Short mmCIF file of C-alpha atoms and ligand atoms in Angstrom, two decimals:
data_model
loop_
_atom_site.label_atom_id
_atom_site.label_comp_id
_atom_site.label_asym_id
_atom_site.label_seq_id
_atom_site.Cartn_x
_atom_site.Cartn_y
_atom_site.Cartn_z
CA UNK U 1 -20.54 11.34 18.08
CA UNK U 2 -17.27 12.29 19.41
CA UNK U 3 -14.97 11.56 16.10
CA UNK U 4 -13.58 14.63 14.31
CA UNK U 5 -14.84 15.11 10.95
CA UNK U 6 -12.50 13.60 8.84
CA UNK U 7 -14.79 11.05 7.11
CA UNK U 8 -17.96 10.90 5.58
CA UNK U 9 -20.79 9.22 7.62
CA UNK U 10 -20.20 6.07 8.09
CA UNK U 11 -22.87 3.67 6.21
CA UNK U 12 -22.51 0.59 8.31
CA UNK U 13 -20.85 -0.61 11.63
CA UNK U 14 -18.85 -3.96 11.35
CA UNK U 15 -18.49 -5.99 14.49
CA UNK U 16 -17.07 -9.27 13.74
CA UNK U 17 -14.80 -10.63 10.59
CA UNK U 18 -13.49 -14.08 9.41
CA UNK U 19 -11.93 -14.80 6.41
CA UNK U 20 -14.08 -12.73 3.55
CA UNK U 21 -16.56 -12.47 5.74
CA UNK U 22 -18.07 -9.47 8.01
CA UNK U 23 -20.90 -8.91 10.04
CA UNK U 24 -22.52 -5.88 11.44
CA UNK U 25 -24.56 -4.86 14.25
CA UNK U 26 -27.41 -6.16 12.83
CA UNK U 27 -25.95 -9.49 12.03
CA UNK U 28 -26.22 -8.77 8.51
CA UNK U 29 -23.58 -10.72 6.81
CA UNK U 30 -21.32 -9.11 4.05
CA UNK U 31 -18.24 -10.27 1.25
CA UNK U 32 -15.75 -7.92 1.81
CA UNK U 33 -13.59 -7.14 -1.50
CA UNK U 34 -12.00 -4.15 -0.24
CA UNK U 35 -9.95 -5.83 3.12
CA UNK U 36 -9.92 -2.46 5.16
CA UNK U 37 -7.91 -0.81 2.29
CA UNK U 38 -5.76 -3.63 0.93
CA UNK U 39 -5.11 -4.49 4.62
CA UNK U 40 -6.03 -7.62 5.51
CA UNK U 41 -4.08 -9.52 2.96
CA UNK U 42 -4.79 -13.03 5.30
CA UNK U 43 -8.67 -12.11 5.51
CA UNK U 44 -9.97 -10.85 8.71
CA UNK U 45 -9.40 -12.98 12.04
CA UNK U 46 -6.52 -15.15 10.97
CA UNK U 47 -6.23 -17.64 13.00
CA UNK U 48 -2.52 -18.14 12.76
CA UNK U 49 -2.25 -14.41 13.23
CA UNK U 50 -4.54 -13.86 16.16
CA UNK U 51 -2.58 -16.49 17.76
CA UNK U 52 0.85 -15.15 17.60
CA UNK U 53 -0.37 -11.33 18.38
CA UNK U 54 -2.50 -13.58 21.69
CA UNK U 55 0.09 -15.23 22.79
CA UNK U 56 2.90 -12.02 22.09
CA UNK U 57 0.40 -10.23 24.53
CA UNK U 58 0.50 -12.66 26.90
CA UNK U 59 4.60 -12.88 26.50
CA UNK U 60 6.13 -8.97 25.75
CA UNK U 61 3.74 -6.34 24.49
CA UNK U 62 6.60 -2.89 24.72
CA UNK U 63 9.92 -2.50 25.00
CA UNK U 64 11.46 1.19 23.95
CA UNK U 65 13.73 0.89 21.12
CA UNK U 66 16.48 1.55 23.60
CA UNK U 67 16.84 -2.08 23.75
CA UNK U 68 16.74 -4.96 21.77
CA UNK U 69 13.59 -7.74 20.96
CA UNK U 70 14.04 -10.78 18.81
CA UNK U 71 11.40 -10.39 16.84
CA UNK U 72 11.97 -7.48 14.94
CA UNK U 73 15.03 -8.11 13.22
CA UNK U 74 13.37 -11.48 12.25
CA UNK U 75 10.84 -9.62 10.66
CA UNK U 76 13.53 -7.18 8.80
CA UNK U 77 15.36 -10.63 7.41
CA UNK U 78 12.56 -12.22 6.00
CA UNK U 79 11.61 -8.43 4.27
CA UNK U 80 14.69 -8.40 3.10
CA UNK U 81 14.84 -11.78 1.50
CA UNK U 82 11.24 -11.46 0.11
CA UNK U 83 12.96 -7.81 -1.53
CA UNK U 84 15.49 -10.31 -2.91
CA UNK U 85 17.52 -7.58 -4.66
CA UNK U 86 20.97 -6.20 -2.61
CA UNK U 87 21.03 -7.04 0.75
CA UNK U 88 19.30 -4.18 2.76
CA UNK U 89 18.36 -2.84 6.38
CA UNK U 90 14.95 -1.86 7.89
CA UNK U 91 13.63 0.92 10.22
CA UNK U 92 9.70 -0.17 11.36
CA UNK U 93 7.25 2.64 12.02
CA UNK U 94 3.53 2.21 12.53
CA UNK U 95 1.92 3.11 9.15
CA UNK U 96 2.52 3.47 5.30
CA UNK U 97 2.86 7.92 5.73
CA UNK U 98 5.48 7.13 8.81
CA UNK U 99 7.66 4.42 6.47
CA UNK U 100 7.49 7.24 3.71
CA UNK U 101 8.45 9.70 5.87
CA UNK U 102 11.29 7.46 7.04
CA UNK U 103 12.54 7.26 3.50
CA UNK U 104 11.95 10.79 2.67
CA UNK U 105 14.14 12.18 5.85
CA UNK U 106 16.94 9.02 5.02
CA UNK U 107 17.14 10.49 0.90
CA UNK U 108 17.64 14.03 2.29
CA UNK U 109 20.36 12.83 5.14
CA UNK U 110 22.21 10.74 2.13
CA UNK U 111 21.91 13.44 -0.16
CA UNK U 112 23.66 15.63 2.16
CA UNK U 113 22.99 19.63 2.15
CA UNK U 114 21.29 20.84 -0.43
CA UNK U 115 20.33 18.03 -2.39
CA UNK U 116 16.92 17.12 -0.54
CA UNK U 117 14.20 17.38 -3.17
CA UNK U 118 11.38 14.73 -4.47
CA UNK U 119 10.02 14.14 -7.11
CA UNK U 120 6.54 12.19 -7.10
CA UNK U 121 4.33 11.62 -9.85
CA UNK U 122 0.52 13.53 -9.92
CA UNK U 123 -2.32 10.99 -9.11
CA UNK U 124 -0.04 9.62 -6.48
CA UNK U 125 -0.98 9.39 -2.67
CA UNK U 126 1.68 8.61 -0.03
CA UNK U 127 0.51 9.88 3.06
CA UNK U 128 -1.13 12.59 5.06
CA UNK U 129 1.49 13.61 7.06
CA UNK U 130 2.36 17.22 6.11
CA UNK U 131 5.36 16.02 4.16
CA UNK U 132 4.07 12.97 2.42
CA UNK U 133 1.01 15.14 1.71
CA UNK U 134 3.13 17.02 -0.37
CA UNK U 135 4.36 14.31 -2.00
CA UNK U 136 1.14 13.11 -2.91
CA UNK U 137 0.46 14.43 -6.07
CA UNK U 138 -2.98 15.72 -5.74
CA UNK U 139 -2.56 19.83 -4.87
CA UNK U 140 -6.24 19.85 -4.63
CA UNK U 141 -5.57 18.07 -1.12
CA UNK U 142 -2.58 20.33 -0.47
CA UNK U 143 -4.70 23.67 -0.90
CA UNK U 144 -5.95 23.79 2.94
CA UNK U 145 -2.56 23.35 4.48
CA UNK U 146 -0.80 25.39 3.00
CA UNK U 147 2.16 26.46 3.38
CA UNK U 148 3.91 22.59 3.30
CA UNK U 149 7.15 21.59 3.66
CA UNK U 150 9.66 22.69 0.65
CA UNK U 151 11.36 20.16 -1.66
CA UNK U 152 8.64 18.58 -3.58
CA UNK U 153 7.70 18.59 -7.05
CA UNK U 154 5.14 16.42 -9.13
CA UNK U 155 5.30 15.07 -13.15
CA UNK U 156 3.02 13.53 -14.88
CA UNK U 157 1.99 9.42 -14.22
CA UNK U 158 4.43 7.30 -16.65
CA UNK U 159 5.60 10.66 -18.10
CA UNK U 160 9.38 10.06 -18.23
CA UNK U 161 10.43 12.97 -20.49
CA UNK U 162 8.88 15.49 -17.71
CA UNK U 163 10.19 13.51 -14.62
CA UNK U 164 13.92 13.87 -16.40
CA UNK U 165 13.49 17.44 -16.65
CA UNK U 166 12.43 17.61 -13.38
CA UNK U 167 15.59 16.26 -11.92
CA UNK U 168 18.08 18.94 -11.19
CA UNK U 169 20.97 18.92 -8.67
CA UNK U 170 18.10 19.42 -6.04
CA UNK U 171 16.89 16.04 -6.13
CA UNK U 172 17.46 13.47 -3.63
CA UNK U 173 15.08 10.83 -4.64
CA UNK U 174 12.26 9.97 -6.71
CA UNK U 175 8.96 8.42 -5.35
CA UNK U 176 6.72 5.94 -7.13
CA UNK U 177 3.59 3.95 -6.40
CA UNK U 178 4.17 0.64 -8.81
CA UNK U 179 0.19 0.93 -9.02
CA UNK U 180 -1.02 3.98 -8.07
CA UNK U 181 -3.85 2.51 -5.84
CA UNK U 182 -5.70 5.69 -4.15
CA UNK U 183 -5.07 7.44 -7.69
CA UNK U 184 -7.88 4.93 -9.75
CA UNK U 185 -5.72 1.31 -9.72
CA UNK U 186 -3.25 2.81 -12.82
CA UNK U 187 -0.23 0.59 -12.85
CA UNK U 188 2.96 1.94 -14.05
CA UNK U 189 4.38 1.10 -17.49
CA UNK U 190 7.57 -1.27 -17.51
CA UNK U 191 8.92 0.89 -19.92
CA UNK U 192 8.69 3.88 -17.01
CA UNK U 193 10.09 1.77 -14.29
CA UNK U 194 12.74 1.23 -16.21
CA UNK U 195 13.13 4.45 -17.53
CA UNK U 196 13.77 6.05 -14.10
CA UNK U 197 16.02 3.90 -13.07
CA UNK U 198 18.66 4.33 -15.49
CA UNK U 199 17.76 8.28 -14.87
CA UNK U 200 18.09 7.75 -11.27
CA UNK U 201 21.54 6.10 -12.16
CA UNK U 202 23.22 8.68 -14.45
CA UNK U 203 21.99 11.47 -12.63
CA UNK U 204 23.07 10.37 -8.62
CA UNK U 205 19.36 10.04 -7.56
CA UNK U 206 17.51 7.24 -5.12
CA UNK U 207 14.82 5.58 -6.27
CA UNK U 208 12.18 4.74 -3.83
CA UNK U 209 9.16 2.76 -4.36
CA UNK U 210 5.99 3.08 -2.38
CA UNK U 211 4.47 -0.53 -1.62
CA UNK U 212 2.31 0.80 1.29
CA UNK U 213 -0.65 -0.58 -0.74
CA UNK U 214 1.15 -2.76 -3.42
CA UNK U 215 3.26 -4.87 -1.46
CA UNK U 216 3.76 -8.44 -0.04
CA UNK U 217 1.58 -10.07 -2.49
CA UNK U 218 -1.19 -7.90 -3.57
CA UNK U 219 -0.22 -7.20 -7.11
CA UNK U 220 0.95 -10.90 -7.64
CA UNK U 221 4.57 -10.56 -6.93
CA UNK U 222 5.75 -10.17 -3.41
CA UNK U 223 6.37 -6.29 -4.41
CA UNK U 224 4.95 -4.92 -7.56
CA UNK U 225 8.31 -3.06 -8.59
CA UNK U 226 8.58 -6.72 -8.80
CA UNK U 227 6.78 -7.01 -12.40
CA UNK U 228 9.11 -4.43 -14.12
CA UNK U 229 12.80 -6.06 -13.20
CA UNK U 230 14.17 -3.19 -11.49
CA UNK U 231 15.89 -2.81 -8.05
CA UNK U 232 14.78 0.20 -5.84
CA UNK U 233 16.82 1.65 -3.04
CA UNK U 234 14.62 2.05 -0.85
CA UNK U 235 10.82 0.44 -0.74
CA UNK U 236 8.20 1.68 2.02
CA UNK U 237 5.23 -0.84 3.24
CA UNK U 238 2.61 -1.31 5.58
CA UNK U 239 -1.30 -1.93 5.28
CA UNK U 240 -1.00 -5.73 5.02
CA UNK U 241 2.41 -5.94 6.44
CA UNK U 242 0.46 -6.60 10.25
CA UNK U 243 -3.24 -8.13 8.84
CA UNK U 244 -4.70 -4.91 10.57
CA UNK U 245 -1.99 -4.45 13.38
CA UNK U 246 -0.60 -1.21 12.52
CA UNK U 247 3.28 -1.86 11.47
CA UNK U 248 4.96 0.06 8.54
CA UNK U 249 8.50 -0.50 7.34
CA UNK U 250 10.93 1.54 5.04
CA UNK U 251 13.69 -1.17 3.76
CA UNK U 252 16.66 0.19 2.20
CA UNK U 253 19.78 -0.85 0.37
CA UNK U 254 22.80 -0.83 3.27
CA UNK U 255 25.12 1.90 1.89
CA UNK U 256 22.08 4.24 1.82
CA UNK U 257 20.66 3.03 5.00
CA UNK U 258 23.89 3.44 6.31
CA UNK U 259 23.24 7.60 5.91
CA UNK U 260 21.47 7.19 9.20
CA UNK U 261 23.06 7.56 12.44
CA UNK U 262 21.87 7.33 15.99
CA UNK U 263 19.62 10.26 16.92
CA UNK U 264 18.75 10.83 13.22
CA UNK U 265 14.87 9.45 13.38
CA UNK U 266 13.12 7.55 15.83
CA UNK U 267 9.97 6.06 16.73
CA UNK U 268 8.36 5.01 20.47
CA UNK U 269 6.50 2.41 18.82
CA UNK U 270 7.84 1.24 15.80
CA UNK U 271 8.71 -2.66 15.37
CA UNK U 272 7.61 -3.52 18.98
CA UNK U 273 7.06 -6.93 20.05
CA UNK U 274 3.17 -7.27 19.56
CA UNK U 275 2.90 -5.61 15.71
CA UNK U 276 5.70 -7.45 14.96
CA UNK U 277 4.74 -10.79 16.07
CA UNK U 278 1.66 -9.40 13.98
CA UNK U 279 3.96 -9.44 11.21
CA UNK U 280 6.04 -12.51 11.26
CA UNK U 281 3.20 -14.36 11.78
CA UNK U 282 1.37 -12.85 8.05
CA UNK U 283 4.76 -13.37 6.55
CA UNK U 284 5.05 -17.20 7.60
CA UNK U 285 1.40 -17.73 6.48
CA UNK U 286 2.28 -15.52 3.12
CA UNK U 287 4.83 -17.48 2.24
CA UNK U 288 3.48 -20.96 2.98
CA UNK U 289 0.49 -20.21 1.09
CA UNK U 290 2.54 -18.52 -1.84
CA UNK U 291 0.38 -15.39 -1.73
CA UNK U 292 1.80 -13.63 -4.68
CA UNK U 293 1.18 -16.83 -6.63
CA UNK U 294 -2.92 -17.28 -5.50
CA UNK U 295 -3.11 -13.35 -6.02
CA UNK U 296 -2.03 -13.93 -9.79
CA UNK U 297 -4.91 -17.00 -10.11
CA UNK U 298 -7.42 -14.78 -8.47
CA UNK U 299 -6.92 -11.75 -9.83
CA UNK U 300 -7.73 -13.33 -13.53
CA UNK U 301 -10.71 -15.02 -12.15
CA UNK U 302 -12.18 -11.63 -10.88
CA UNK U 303 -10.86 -9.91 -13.91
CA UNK U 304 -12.10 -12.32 -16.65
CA UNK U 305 -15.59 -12.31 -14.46
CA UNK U 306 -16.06 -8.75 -14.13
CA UNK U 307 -15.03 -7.92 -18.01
CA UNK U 308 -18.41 -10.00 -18.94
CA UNK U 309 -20.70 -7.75 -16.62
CA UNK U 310 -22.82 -5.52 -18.11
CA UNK U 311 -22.62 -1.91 -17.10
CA UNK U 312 -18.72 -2.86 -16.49
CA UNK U 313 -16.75 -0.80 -19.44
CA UNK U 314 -13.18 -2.05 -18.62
CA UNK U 315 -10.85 -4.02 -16.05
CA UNK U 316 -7.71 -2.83 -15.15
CA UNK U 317 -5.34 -3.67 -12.58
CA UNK U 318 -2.05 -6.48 -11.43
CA UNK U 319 -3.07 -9.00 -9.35
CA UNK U 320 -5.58 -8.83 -6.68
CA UNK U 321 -5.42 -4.84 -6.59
CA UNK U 322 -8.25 -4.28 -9.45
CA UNK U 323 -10.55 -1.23 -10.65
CA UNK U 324 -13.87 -1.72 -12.79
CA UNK U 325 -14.39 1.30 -14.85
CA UNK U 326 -18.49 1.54 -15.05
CA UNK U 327 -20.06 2.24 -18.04
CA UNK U 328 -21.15 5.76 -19.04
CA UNK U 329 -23.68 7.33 -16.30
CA UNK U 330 -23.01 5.42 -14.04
CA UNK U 331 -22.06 6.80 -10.34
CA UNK U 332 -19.14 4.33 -8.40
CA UNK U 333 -20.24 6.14 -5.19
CA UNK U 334 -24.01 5.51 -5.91
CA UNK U 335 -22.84 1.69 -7.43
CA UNK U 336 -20.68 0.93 -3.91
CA UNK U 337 -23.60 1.85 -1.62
CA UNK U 338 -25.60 -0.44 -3.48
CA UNK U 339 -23.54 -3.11 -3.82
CA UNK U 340 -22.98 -2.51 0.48
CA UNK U 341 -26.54 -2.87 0.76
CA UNK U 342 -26.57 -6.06 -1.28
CA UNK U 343 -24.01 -7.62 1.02
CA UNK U 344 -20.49 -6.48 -1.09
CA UNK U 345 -17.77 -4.48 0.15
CA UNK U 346 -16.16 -2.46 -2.63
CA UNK U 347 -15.07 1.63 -2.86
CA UNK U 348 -15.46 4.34 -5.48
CA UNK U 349 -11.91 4.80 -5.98
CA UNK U 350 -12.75 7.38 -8.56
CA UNK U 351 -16.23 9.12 -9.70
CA UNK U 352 -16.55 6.17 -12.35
CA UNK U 353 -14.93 3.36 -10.90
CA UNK U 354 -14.90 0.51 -8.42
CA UNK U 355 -11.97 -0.71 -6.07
CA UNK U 356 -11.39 -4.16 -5.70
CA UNK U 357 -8.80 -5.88 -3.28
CA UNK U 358 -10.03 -8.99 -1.84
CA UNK U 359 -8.15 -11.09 0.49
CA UNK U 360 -5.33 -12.87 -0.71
CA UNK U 361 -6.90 -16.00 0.73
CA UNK U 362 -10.09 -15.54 -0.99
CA UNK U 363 -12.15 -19.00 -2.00
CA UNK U 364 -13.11 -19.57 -6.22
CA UNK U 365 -16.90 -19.59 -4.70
CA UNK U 366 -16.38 -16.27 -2.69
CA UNK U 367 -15.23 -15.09 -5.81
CA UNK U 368 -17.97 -15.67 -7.97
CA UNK U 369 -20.35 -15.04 -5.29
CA UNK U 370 -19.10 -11.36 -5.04
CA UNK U 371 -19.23 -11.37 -8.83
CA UNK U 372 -22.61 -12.45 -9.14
CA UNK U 373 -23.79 -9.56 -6.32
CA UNK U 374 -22.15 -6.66 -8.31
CA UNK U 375 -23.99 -7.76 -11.59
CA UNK U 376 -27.39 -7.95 -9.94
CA UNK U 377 -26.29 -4.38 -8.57
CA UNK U 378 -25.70 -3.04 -12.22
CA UNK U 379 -28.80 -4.68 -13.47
N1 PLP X 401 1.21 5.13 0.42
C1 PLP X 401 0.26 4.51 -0.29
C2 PLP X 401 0.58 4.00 -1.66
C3 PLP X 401 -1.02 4.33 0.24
O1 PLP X 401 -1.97 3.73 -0.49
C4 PLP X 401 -1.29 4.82 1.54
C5 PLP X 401 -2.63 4.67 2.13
O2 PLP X 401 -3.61 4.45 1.45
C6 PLP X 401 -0.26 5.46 2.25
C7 PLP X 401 0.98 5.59 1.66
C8 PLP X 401 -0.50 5.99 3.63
O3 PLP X 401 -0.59 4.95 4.53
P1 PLP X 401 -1.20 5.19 6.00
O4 PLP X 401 -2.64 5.53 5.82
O5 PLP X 401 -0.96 3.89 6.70
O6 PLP X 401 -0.42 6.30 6.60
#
């Protein structure tokens, strides 16, 4: 094994994918309900997808960002339409920590000197990137790389009281996950949303919302800042933005995108011709199949399923982006390598519960298949 150490042993090796379906080396077959992690939105293999990224390969695979490509900026239209708030502008990077990093560096260069810090909320992941580690609100991850980058500082999750008296004329921006996915599934309140954006408003402050995991359909709106009728200023995404080609974007309304200037952040790779054929083609296939709308249908079929399961104590999620809280004693670590051994894809998000985040495209039969494995798993 020549990996670093950075994950557990792996329990299975997949070799082939289609739709909700994967296969390992065996040629055991498996449901997957987890879609890398909330990656492929489409389902593994899509056709439509592996043409366009096929016949991109076969057409323009790199140019620097030095000069120009159609397909990027087609990509950063239809983003910004699908936003559908103030008309916007996008920088692409190659993964959800790079887009947050883009918007982090773009609050501090509009807040000018001295007014560079964020405030993110604890339970919150955004990244392992030094920086976005530090935003991520979890300092038992931040203990081993120590000392991080200054100007970050964590409240608690819909705790608006302490995120207003965290504000001070420090603050550039503050950072929110509409669902905090890695954090257990725990959706924000509308009532928090809300909240801090009329703070970000009185007190000169950017709002930015992390979709890296909620976006483009998951949650049942195309973003899930979507559900709580507020307009960010600047929205980060990735994971299913390329179906499992790795493309990130950070959108942001013009006048604050407008901080940057040439020379102020880069990438070699970001928004190149073959992840972002990867991307237009998901977004065409998105929108003609109105993803946010079969995400809503699903997501109350595999909620209303999994709230009669025994050894299931609660459901709680938006959408397609779901967490089963197991009844008491029981292990989600020891429950997801059972239910992988039975054939089902799912994660221990936390010690006592189960991630679930199925493709978009998923089938009313797959469904109730993967239902029917994780009961005979808690039996
Ligand atoms: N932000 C959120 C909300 C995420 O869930 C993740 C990954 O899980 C990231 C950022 C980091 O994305 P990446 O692993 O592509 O850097």
């Amino acid at each position: 094994m020549t990996l670093m150490n950075t994950y557990p042993p792996q329990p299975v090796t997949f070799v082939r994918g289609l739709g909700s379906e994967l296969w390992d080396v065996d040629g055991k077959r498996y449901l997957d309900f987890l879609c890398g992690l909330a990656v492929t939105g489409l389902g593994h293999s899509h056709p439509v997808v592996a043409e366009a990224i096929a016949e991109q390969a076969r057409t323009l695979q790199h140019v620097s960002n030095l000069y120009g490509t159609t397909i990027g900026p087609e990509v950063a239209a239809t983003l910004d339409r699908l936003v559908g708030t103030e008309p916007g502008k996008v920088f692409f990077a190659n993964s959800g920590a790079e887009a947050n990093e883009c918007a982090i560096k773009l609050a501090r260069k509009w807040g000018g000197r001295g007014k560079y810090a964020v405030v993110s909320a604890f339970g919150s992941f955004h990244g392992r990137t030094l920086v976005t580690l530090h935003a991520t609100g979890q300092p038992a991850k931040h203990e081993p790389f120590q000392p991080l980058p200054e100007g970050f500082r964590h409240v608690g999750w819909n705790d608006l009281d302490e995120l207003e008296r965290a504000i001070d004329p420090t603050v550039a921006a503050v950072l929110l996950e509409p669902v905090q996915g890695e954090g257990g599934v725990q959706p924000a309140t509308p009532e928090f949303f809300q909240g801090v954006r009329r703070i970000c408003d009185e007190r000169g402050v950017l709002f930015i919302v992390d979709e890296v995991q909620t976006g483009l359909g998951r949650t049942g709106e195309w973003f899930g800042f979507q559900h709580f009728g507020v307009a960010p200023d600047v929205i980060t995404m990735a994971k299913a933005l390329g179906n499992g080609m790795p493309i990130g974007a950070c959108w942001a309304r013009a006048d604050v995108a407008d901080a940057f200037e040439p020379g102020d952040h880069a990438t070699t790779f970001g928004g190149q011709p073959l992840a972002a054929s990867a991307a237009r083609a998901v977004l065409a296939v998105m929108e003609a199949e109105d993803v946010p709308a079969r995400a809503r249908k699903a997501g109350e079929r595999v909620t209303q399923a999994l709230e009669d399961v025994d050894g299931i104590a609660a459901v709680r999620g938006l959408g397609l982006l779901i967490a089963a809280e197991l009844a008491d004693g029981l292990d989600a670590k020891v429950v997801a390598t059972a239910a992988l051994d039975a054939g089902l894809v799912v994660n221990a998000v936390t010690p006592t519960a189960l991630r679930l985040a199925p493709s978009l495209l998923i089938s009313e039969d797959e469904i109730d298949e993967g239902v029917a494995i994780l009961r005979k798993v808690l039996e």
